Coordinates of C-alpha atoms and ligand atoms in Angstrom, one line a residue:
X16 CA -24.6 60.6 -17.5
X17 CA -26.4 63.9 -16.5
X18 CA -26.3 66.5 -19.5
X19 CA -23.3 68.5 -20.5
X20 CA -23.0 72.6 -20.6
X21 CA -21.0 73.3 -23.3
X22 CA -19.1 76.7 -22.7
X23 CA -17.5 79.0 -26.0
X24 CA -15.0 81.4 -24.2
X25 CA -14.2 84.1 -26.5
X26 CA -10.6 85.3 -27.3
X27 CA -11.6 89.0 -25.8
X28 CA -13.3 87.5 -22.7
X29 CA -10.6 85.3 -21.8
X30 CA -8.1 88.7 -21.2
X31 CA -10.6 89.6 -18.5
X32 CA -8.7 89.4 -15.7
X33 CA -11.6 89.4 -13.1
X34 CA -15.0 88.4 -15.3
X35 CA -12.5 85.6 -16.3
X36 CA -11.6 84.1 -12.4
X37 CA -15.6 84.1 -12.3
X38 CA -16.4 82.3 -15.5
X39 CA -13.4 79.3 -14.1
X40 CA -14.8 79.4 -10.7
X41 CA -18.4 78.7 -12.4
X42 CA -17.1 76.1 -14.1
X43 CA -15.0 74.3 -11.7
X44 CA -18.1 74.2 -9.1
X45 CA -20.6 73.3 -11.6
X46 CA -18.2 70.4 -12.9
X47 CA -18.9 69.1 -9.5
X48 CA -22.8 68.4 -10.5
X49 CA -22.6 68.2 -14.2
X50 CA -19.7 67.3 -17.6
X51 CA -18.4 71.0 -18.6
X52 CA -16.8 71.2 -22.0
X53 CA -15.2 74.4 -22.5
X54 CA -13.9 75.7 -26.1
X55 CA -12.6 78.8 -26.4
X56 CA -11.8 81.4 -29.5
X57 CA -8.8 83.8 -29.9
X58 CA -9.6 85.9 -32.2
X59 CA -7.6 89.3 -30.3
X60 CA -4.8 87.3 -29.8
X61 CA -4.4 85.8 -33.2
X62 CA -5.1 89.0 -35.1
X63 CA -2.9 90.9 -33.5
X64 CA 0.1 88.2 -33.7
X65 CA -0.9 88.8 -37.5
X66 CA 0.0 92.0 -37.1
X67 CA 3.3 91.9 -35.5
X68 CA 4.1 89.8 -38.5
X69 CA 2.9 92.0 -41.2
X70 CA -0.4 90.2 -42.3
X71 CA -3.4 92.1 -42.5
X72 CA -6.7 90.1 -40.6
X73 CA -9.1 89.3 -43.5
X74 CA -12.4 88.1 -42.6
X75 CA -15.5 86.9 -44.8
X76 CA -18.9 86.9 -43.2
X77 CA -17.2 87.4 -39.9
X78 CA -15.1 83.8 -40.4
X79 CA -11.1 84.8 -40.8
X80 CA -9.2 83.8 -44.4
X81 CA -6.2 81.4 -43.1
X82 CA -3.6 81.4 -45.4
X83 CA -0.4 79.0 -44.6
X84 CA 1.0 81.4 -42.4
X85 CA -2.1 82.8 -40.7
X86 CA -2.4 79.1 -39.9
X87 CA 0.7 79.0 -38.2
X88 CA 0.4 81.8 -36.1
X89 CA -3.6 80.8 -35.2
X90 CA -2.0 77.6 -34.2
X91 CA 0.8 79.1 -32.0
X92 CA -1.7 81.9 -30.1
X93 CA -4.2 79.3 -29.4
X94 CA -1.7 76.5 -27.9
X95 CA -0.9 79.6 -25.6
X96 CA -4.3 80.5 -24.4
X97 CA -5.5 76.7 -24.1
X98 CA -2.5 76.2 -21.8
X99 CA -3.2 79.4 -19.9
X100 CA -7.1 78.6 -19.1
X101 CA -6.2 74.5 -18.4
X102 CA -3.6 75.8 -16.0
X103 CA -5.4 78.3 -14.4
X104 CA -8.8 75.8 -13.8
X105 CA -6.2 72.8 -12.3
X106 CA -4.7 75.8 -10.4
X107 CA -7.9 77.1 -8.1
X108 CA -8.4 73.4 -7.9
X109 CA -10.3 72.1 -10.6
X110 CA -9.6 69.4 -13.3
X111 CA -8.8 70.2 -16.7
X112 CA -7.4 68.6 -19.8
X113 CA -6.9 70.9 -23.0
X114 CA -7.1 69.3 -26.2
X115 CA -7.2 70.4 -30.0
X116 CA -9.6 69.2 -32.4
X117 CA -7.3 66.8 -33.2
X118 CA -7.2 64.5 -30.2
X119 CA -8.7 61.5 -30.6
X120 CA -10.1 62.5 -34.0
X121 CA -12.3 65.2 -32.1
X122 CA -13.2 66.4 -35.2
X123 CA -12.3 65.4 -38.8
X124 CA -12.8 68.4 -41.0
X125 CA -12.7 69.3 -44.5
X126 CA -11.0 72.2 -46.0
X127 CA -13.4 75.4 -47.5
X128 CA -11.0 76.3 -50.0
X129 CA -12.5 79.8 -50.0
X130 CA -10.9 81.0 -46.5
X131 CA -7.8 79.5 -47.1
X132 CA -6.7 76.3 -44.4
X133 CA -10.5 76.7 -42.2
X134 CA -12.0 73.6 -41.7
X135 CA -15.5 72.6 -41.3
X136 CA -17.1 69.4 -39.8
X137 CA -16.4 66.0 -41.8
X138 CA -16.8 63.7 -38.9
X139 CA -16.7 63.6 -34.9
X140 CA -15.6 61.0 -32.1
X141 CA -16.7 62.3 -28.9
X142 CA -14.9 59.2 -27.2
X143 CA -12.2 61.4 -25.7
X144 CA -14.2 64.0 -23.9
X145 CA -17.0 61.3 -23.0
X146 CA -13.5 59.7 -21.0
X147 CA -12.9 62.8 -19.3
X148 CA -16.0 63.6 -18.0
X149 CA -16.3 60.3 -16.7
X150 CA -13.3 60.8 -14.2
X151 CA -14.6 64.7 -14.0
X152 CA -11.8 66.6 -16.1
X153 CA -12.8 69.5 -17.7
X154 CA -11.8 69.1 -21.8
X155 CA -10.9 72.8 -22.6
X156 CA -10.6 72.4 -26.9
X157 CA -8.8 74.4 -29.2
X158 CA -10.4 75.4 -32.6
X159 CA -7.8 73.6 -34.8
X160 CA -8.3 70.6 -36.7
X161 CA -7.0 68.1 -39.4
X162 CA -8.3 67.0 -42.8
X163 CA -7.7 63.2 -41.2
X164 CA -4.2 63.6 -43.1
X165 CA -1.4 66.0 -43.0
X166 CA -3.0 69.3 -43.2
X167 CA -3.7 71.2 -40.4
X168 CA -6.9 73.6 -40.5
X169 CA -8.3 76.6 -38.4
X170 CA -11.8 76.4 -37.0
X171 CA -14.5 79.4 -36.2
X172 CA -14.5 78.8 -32.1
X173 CA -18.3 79.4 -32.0
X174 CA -18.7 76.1 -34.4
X175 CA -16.7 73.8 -32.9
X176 CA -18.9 75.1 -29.5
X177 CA -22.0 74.3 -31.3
X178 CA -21.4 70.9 -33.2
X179 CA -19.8 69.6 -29.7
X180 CA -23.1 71.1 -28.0
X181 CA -25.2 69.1 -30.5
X182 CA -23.4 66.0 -30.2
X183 CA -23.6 65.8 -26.7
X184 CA -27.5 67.3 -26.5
X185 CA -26.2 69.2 -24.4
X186 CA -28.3 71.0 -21.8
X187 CA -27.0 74.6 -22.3
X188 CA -24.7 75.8 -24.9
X189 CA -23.3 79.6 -23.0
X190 CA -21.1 81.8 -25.7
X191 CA -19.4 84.2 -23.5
X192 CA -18.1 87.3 -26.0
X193 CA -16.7 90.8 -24.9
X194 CA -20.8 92.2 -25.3
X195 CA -23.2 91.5 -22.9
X196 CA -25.4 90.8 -25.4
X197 CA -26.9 90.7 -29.1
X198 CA -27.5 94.5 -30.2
X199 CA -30.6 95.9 -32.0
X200 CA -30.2 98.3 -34.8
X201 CA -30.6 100.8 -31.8
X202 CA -27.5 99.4 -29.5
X203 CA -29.6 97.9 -26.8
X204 CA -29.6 94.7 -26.0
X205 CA -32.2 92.1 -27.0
X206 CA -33.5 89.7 -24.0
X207 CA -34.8 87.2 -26.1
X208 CA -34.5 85.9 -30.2
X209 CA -36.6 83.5 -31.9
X210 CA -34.1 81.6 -34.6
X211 CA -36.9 82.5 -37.5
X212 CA -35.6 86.1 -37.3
X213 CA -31.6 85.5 -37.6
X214 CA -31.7 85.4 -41.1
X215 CA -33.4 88.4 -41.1
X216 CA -31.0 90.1 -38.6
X217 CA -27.8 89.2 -40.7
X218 CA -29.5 90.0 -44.3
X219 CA -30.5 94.2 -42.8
X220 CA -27.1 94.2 -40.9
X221 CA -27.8 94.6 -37.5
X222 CA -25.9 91.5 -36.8
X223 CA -22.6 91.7 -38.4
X224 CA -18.6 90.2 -37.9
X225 CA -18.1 87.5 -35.5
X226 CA -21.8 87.2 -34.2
X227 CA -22.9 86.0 -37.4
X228 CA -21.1 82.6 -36.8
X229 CA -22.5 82.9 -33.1
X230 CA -26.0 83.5 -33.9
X231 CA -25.9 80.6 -36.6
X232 CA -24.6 78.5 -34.4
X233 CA -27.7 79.2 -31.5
X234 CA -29.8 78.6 -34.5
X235 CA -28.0 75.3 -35.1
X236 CA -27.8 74.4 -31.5
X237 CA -31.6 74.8 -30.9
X238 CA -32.8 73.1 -33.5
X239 CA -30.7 70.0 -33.0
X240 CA -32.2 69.4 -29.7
X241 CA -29.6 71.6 -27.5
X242 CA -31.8 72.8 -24.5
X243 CA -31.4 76.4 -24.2
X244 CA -28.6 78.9 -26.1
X245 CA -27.8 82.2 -24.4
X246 CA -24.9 84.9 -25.5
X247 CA -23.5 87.3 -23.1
X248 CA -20.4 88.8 -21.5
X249 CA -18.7 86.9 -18.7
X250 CA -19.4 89.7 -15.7
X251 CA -22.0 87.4 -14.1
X252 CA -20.2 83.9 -14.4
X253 CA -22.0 81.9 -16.5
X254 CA -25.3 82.1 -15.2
X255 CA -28.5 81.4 -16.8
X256 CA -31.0 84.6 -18.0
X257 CA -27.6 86.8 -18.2
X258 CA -27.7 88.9 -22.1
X259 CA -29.5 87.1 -24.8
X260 CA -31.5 83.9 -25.1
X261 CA -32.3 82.3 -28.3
X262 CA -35.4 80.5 -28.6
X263 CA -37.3 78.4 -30.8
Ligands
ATP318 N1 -25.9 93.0 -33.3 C1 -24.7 92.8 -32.6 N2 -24.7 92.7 -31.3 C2 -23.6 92.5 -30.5 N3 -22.4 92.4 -31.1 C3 -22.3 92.4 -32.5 C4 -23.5 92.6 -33.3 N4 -23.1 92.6 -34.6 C5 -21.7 92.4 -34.6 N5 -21.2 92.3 -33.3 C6 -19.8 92.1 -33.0 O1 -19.6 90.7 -32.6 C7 -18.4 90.8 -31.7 C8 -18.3 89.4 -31.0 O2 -17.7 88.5 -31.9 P1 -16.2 88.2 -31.9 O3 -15.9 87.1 -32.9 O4 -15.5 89.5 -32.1 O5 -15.8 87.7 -30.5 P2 -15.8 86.2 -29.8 O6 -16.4 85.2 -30.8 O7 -16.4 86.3 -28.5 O8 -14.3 85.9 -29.7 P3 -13.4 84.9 -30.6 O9 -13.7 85.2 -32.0 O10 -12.0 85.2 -30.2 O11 -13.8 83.5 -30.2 C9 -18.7 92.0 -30.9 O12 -17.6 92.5 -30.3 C10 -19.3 92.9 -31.9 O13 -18.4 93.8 -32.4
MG319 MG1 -15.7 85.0 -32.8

C-alpha cells in the first residue's frame, strides 16, 4: 500500500463554504492515487452549543475541560459535522465512511482526570481504516473515544490526527486551521520551524491556545517517522509548501 496523507480539518475551516469545496475536492482526487484519512476538530461548533446551554468553554493549555455535560454536547456537534463532511465527499462523488474513535477500537484511551472526560491514547487498532482504504473509502474520524468500557471521552482533534499519522507513517500529516499559518511574535507568518524551537515558542508565548496541541503534535509526527508536517488555512486546497512547514 502507497503512504497515507493524514488530513486534521479544523472546526473553523470546515464552516468555509468555498476553501471547504476545495479541501474535499483535493481529497476526493488525491484518494484516487493515495489512502486519505481525514479527522476533523469542532471546536466553534462545540463551544458555542456550550453556550446556548449556559456553560462557559474552559480550556487548559489550549486542550478544553469536558465535564459530563460538555461531553454530551462535544458528542452531539461532532456527530453533526462528521455526517456533514462524509456526506458532502460521497456527494461530489467521492467515497467516504465517518467513524468515531470508537469503531473498531480505533483508539482505546484513558481518561486525564484533570480536563474532566478527555481521553488520551491507551491503545490503537488501525484494522478498520486499513479496510477502507483498501476498497478506497475515505475514513473521516470524529475525536471521541472510549476508556474500552462505558465511559465515553473527548479527544483534542489535532492528537487523534497525529497518533493516526504516526501509525500509518504517513507521508504527510496537513492541519488545516482558520490561520494560514504559525504567527511570530510579530504576526507574520513563519515559512519554516525546526521542532527544537517549539518548546521555546510555547514557554515565551508566541504560540498559545489551540496551536499548542497542533505544534506538539508536528513535533510528535516528525519525530516518529511522519514525512513532512505543514499547518495552514484551507484557501489553497491542501497543497504542499502552503503556510508553515515543520522540520526536523
Ligand atoms: N503563533 C500562533 N500562530 C497562529 N495561530 C495561533 C498562534 N498562537 C495561537 N494561535 C491560535 O490558534 C488557533 C487555531 O487553533 P484552534 O484550536 O482554534 O483551531 P483548529 O484546531 O483549527 O480547530 P478545532 O480546534 O475545531 O479542531 C488560531 O485561530 C489562533 O487564534
Ligand atoms: Mg484546535
Amino acid at each position: 500500500m502507497s503512504r497515507v496523507i493524514v488530513v486534521k480539518f479544523g472546526g473553523n475551516a470546515t464552516e468555509n463554504r468555498v476553501s471547504r469545496k476545495k479541501i474535499l475536492a483535493n481529497i476526493i482526487t488525491l484518494n484516487k492515487k493515495m489512502p486519505v484519512l481525514v479527522v476533523h476538530g469542532g471546536g466553534p461548533q462545540i463551544s458555542k452549543m456550550m453556550k446556548d446551554a449556559g456553560i462557559k468553554p474552559r480550556f487548559v493549555n489550549g486542550l478544553r475541560f469536558t465535564d459530563r455535560k460538555t461531553m454530551e454536547i462535544a458528542e452531539k456537534a461532532l456527530a453533526a459535522i462528521n455526517s456533514s463532511i462524509t456526506k458532502q465527499i460521497n456527494i461530489m462523488g467521492g467515497n467516504a465512511f465517518g467513524i468515531s474513535c470508537r469503531e473498531g477500537g480505533l483508539i482505546v484511551s484513558k481518561r486525564v482526570k484533570e480536563l474532566g472526560y478527555v481521553g488520551e491514547v491507551q491503545s490503537m487498532d488501525m484494522r478498520l481504516p486499513a479496510l477502507l482504504f483498501s476498497v478506497k473509502i475515505v475514513p473521516v474520524v470524529m475525536p471521541v473515544s472510549s476508556d474500552g468500557k462505558k465511559t465515553t471521552l473527548n479527544m483534542n482533534a489535532d492528537t487523534v490526527a497525529t497518533e493516526l499519522a504516526i501509525a500509518f507513517r504517513a507521508e504527510r500529516l496537513v492541519f488545516l486551521t482558520d490561520v494560514p499559518g504559525v504567527k511570530d511574535a510579530g504576526g507574520r507568518v513563519i515559512k519554516s520551524i525546526k521542532t527544537g524551537n517549539i518548546e521555546k515558542m510555547i514557554k515565551t508565548g508566541v504560540v498559545t491556545g489551540g496551536m499548542i496541541p497542533k505544534l506538539k503534535g508536528c513535533a510528535a509526527a516528525i519525530k516518529r517517522g511522519v514525512g513532512s508536517v505543514q499547518i495552514s488555512d484551507g484557501t489553497h486546497g491542501i497543497s504542499a509548501g502552503a503556510g508553515t512547514t515543520v522540520v526536523k
